[in-house]
Coordinates of C-alpha atoms in Angstrom, one line a residue:
M275 CA 0.4 -0.2 -0.1
K276 CA 0.9 3.9 -0.5
S277 CA 2.1 5.8 2.9
V278 CA 3.0 8.6 4.1
I279 CA 7.1 7.4 5.6
V280 CA 9.3 10.2 6.9
R281 CA 12.3 8.3 7.4
E282 CA 14.6 12.4 8.7
H283 CA 13.4 15.8 10.4
G284 CA 13.5 18.6 7.3
G285 CA 11.3 20.7 5.7
P286 CA 8.6 18.8 3.5
E287 CA 11.4 17.3 1.2
V288 CA 11.8 14.5 3.3
V289 CA 8.0 13.9 3.2
N290 CA 8.1 10.4 0.7
V291 CA 5.2 8.5 -0.3
S292 CA 6.2 4.9 0.4
D293 CA 4.8 1.3 -0.7
V294 CA 5.1 -0.4 3.4
P295 CA 3.7 -3.2 3.8
V296 CA -0.5 -3.7 4.0
P297 CA -1.4 -4.3 8.2
D298 CA -3.1 -5.8 9.7
A299 CA -6.0 -6.6 12.1
G300 CA -4.4 -7.6 15.4
S301 CA -6.5 -8.9 18.3
Q302 CA -9.7 -5.8 19.5
R303 CA -8.2 -3.1 16.8
V304 CA -9.6 -2.6 13.3
R305 CA -8.1 -2.0 9.3
V306 CA -9.8 0.9 8.2
R307 CA -9.6 1.3 4.5
V308 CA -8.7 5.3 4.4
G309 CA -11.0 7.4 2.8
A310 CA -9.5 11.2 4.4
S311 CA -7.3 11.6 6.7
S312 CA -6.1 15.7 7.2
L313 CA -3.1 17.2 7.3
N314 CA -2.5 19.1 11.0
P315 CA 0.5 20.9 12.9
I316 CA 1.1 18.0 14.6
D317 CA 2.4 16.3 12.2
V318 CA 4.8 18.7 10.6
S319 CA 5.7 19.4 14.3
A320 CA 7.1 15.4 14.1
R321 CA 7.8 15.1 10.6
A322 CA 9.9 18.4 11.3
G323 CA 12.0 17.1 14.6
R324 CA 10.5 19.1 17.5
L325 CA 8.6 16.1 18.7
V326 CA 12.4 14.4 20.0
Q327 CA 13.6 17.7 20.3
A328 CA 10.6 18.5 23.4
G329 CA 11.1 13.9 24.4
L330 CA 7.5 13.4 23.1
M331 CA 9.2 11.4 20.6
E332 CA 12.0 8.8 19.5
G333 CA 15.3 9.9 16.4
G334 CA 16.5 7.9 14.4
T335 CA 13.7 5.8 13.2
A336 CA 10.8 6.6 10.0
F337 CA 7.9 6.9 10.9
G338 CA 4.5 7.4 9.7
L339 CA 2.4 10.6 9.4
G340 CA -1.2 11.0 10.2
W341 CA -4.1 11.0 12.6
D342 CA -7.5 11.8 11.4
V343 CA -9.3 8.9 9.5
V344 CA -12.8 8.7 8.2
G345 CA -13.1 5.3 6.2
V346 CA -14.7 2.7 5.9
V347 CA -13.8 -1.0 8.3
D348 CA -11.7 -3.3 6.1
A349 CA -10.6 -6.0 8.7
V350 CA -11.0 -6.8 11.9
G351 CA -9.0 -8.8 14.7
P352 CA -10.2 -11.3 17.2
D353 CA -12.3 -10.1 20.3
V354 CA -13.5 -6.7 17.8
S355 CA -17.0 -6.3 19.1
R356 CA -17.8 -2.7 18.7
V357 CA -17.8 -2.2 14.4
K358 CA -18.1 -4.6 11.7
V359 CA -16.7 -5.3 8.4
G360 CA -17.9 -2.3 6.1
D361 CA -19.0 0.1 8.5
R362 CA -17.8 3.5 7.5
V363 CA -16.0 5.4 10.7
I364 CA -13.9 8.9 12.0
G365 CA -11.1 7.9 14.3
L366 CA -8.1 8.9 15.3
R367 CA -4.1 7.4 15.4
D368 CA -2.5 9.2 18.8
L369 CA 0.2 6.4 18.5
L370 CA 3.3 8.4 17.4
F371 CA 5.5 5.3 16.4
S372 CA 2.1 3.4 15.4
G373 CA 1.4 3.3 11.5
G374 CA 0.4 7.3 10.3
A375 CA -3.2 7.5 9.0
H376 CA -1.8 9.1 6.0
A377 CA -2.3 6.5 4.7
E378 CA -4.5 4.5 2.0
F379 CA -4.9 1.5 5.2
V380 CA -4.3 2.3 8.6
V381 CA -5.0 -0.5 12.0
L382 CA -7.0 0.7 15.0
H383 CA -8.1 -0.6 18.0
E384 CA -11.4 -0.8 18.0
S385 CA -11.8 2.0 20.6
A386 CA -10.8 5.0 18.8
V387 CA -13.3 4.7 15.9
A388 CA -16.7 6.1 16.1
P389 CA -19.9 5.9 12.9
A390 CA -18.8 8.7 11.2
P391 CA -21.6 11.5 10.0
V392 CA -23.4 10.5 7.6
S393 CA -24.3 13.8 6.4
L394 CA -21.0 15.3 5.9
P395 CA -18.1 14.0 3.1
D396 CA -15.2 11.7 3.8
E397 CA -13.3 15.2 3.0
L398 CA -15.3 17.2 5.5
A399 CA -15.0 14.4 8.6
A400 CA -11.8 14.0 8.6
T401 CA -10.6 17.1 10.0
L402 CA -13.0 16.5 13.4
P403 CA -10.6 14.1 14.9
L404 CA -7.3 15.5 16.4
N405 CA -9.3 19.5 16.6
A406 CA -12.2 18.2 18.0
L407 CA -11.8 16.3 20.6
T408 CA -8.7 18.6 21.4
A409 CA -11.0 21.6 22.1
D410 CA -14.2 19.4 23.5
R411 CA -11.5 18.5 26.5
A412 CA -10.1 21.8 26.4
V413 CA -13.8 22.6 27.2
R414 CA -14.4 19.9 29.9
L415 CA -10.3 21.1 32.0
T416 CA -11.3 24.8 31.9
G417 CA -14.4 23.6 34.8
L418 CA -16.9 25.7 33.3
D419 CA -20.8 25.8 33.5
E420 CA -23.1 28.6 32.4
G421 CA -22.6 31.3 33.1
G422 CA -18.5 31.7 33.1
T423 CA -16.3 33.4 31.7
L424 CA -13.8 31.9 28.3
L425 CA -11.5 33.6 26.9
V426 CA -9.8 31.5 23.2
T427 CA -6.4 32.6 21.3
G428 CA -6.6 31.5 18.4
A429 CA -10.1 31.2 17.3
G430 CA -10.2 31.8 13.9
G431 CA -8.7 28.1 13.8
A432 CA -9.6 24.6 13.9
V433 CA -9.4 24.4 17.6
G434 CA -10.3 27.5 18.7
G435 CA -13.2 27.2 16.4
Y436 CA -14.5 24.0 17.9
V437 CA -14.4 25.9 21.8
V438 CA -16.5 28.3 20.3
E439 CA -19.4 25.9 19.1
L440 CA -18.7 24.1 22.4
A441 CA -18.4 26.4 25.4
G442 CA -21.0 28.0 23.6
R443 CA -23.5 25.0 24.2
I444 CA -23.3 25.0 27.7
G445 CA -23.6 27.9 27.7
I446 CA -20.3 30.0 28.8
R447 CA -19.6 33.0 27.7
T448 CA -15.8 33.7 24.4
I449 CA -14.3 36.4 24.1
A450 CA -12.9 35.2 21.0
L451 CA -9.2 36.4 20.5
G452 CA -8.5 35.6 16.1
R453 CA -7.5 37.5 13.8
P454 CA -9.8 41.0 11.3
R455 CA -10.7 38.7 9.0
D456 CA -12.3 36.0 11.4
L457 CA -14.0 38.8 12.5
A458 CA -17.9 37.8 10.6
H459 CA -16.9 34.2 10.8
L460 CA -16.6 34.0 14.8
E461 CA -19.9 35.5 14.6
A462 CA -21.8 33.5 13.7
L463 CA -20.0 30.7 15.2
G464 CA -21.4 32.6 18.2
A465 CA -18.5 34.6 20.2
D466 CA -20.3 36.3 22.5
H467 CA -17.5 39.4 21.5
V468 CA -14.7 38.7 19.3
L469 CA -11.0 40.8 19.6
T470 CA -8.6 41.3 16.9
D471 CA -5.7 42.4 17.9
A472 CA -3.1 40.5 20.9
G473 CA -1.6 43.8 22.3
D474 CA -2.5 44.7 25.5
L475 CA -5.3 40.9 25.7
G476 CA -5.3 41.5 29.9
N477 CA -6.5 45.2 29.6
Q478 CA -8.6 45.0 26.3
V479 CA -10.7 41.4 27.9
R480 CA -10.3 44.2 31.5
E481 CA -12.7 46.2 29.3
L482 CA -15.4 43.4 28.5
V483 CA -15.3 41.7 32.0
P484 CA -13.9 43.8 34.8
A485 CA -12.0 40.6 37.4
G486 CA -10.8 38.7 34.0
V487 CA -12.5 35.7 33.2
D488 CA -12.2 32.5 34.7
A489 CA -10.3 30.6 31.6
V490 CA -8.9 30.5 29.4
I491 CA -8.0 28.3 27.0
D492 CA -5.0 29.1 25.1
A493 CA -5.1 27.9 20.8
A494 CA -2.6 29.8 19.3
I495 CA -0.1 30.1 22.2
L496 CA 0.1 33.8 24.0
G497 CA 0.9 32.2 26.9
I498 CA 1.5 34.7 29.4
G499 CA 0.5 37.6 27.4
A500 CA -2.8 35.8 27.3
H501 CA -2.7 34.7 31.3
N502 CA -3.1 38.3 31.6
A503 CA -6.8 38.9 30.9
L504 CA -7.0 35.5 33.4
R505 CA -8.4 36.8 36.7
G506 CA -6.5 35.6 40.1
G507 CA -7.9 31.8 40.8
G508 CA -9.2 30.9 37.0
T509 CA -7.7 28.5 35.4
F510 CA -5.1 28.5 31.8
V511 CA -5.2 25.9 29.5
A512 CA -2.6 25.2 27.3
L513 CA -2.7 22.8 24.1
V514 CA 1.4 22.7 24.1
A515 CA 3.3 21.5 27.3
P516 CA 6.5 24.5 26.9
F517 CA 4.5 27.1 26.5
A518 CA 1.9 27.1 29.3
P519 CA 3.3 30.1 32.3
P520 CA 3.7 29.8 35.8
P521 CA 0.5 29.4 37.6
I522 CA 0.8 33.1 38.9
R523 CA -2.5 34.2 41.5
A524 CA -3.3 31.4 42.9
T525 CA -4.3 30.1 39.8
T526 CA -4.1 26.8 37.8
V527 CA -2.6 25.6 34.5
V528 CA -3.8 22.4 32.5
V529 CA -1.9 21.1 30.0
Q530 CA -4.6 19.1 27.0
E531 CA -3.2 16.2 26.1
V532 CA -5.9 14.7 23.5
Y533 CA -6.5 10.9 23.3
A534 CA -7.4 8.6 21.2
D535 CA -11.6 8.1 22.9
G536 CA -14.1 7.0 20.6
A537 CA -17.1 7.3 22.3
R538 CA -16.6 11.1 23.1
L539 CA -15.6 11.3 19.6
G540 CA -18.9 9.6 17.9
E541 CA -20.3 12.2 20.2
L542 CA -19.3 14.5 18.5
A543 CA -19.7 13.3 14.8
E544 CA -23.2 13.7 16.0
L545 CA -23.2 17.6 16.6
A546 CA -20.7 17.4 13.2
G547 CA -22.7 15.7 11.5
A548 CA -26.1 17.9 13.0
G549 CA -24.7 21.8 11.7
H550 CA -23.4 22.3 15.5
L551 CA -20.0 21.8 14.8
T552 CA -18.7 23.7 11.3
P553 CA -15.8 21.9 10.1
R554 CA -13.3 23.7 7.3
V555 CA -11.1 22.2 5.0
A556 CA -9.0 24.6 2.7
E557 CA -7.8 21.7 0.0
V558 CA -8.6 18.7 -0.7
L559 CA -4.6 16.1 -2.6
P560 CA -4.6 13.1 -3.8
L561 CA -2.2 11.1 -1.3
A562 CA 0.4 11.1 -3.9
E563 CA 1.1 14.9 -3.3
A564 CA 1.2 15.2 0.6
R565 CA 5.0 16.9 -0.3
K566 CA 2.5 20.1 -1.9
A567 CA 0.4 19.6 1.6
H568 CA 3.0 20.1 4.1
E569 CA 4.6 23.4 1.4
L570 CA 1.0 24.5 1.6
Y571 CA 0.4 24.7 5.2
E572 CA 4.2 26.3 5.6
R573 CA 2.6 28.6 3.5
G574 CA 0.5 29.5 5.8
G575 CA -3.0 31.5 4.8
H576 CA -5.7 29.8 4.6
R577 CA -8.1 28.5 6.7
G578 CA -9.7 25.2 7.2
R579 CA -7.4 22.1 7.4
V580 CA -5.5 20.9 4.0
V581 CA -6.8 16.7 3.5
L582 CA -5.1 14.1 1.9
A583 CA -7.9 11.4 -0.5
P584 CA -5.6 8.0 -1.6

């Protein structure tokens, strides 16, 4: 089968589409014929070697890319009870040392997959797993209920946009920080207030919430600049551990670590299928053009995920 393999760290030029054996479905695992898989920042970080530097990956070995998958179950291993051959599923691969989803086939534990949303094509659904699960877990880690106040940085991105929508469903009041071009989009997602300038963020937020917000989800990785908008004793949710600020003023700082939760992914897929979450695709490319997908990511300027379709 064809699979995107990285054998040395570097720029997009190290991305190769290689012929590798089709993996077997082991115990409690399912093999999925990939319909679509999105390119995420963690794929770029793995390719560039930043995850090795952070101690999250071992160096010196070839590895596959791709976390998100939508496709059809092609084979099941022993002791699989939740899915069957022919099921259209959505799933997340969360093990950096396993075969990636930027491939024609990927093997996942049955607990990592869920029914794919019927109303969404593969390309749109493939943008959900990593980003929606990350957003959902981040919102839960804030501990906020209806009436709480939340600052979301990077709200115009994939994770931030889902945070705004999920928080709004709970009744949390959201202040969304994005770029000027994101203004109409964030208002449509239901943000209560939209800021388009990260400068002096703490004072900007306190003009809206004098004591500071109850929680911050820092999808833009602003660190202490976003923490300045937080009230004393509030909760700061970081998405990247090395950039988490110190817990000053009795705040709680937690790092969101996503994992392959198929049960919750199924619920999020239902929300997306019903129109309550808004996936966005920047471009769809064939798997053979994986290197071009990385070049597009590095170039920036797009909204939504670049998706690879075998």
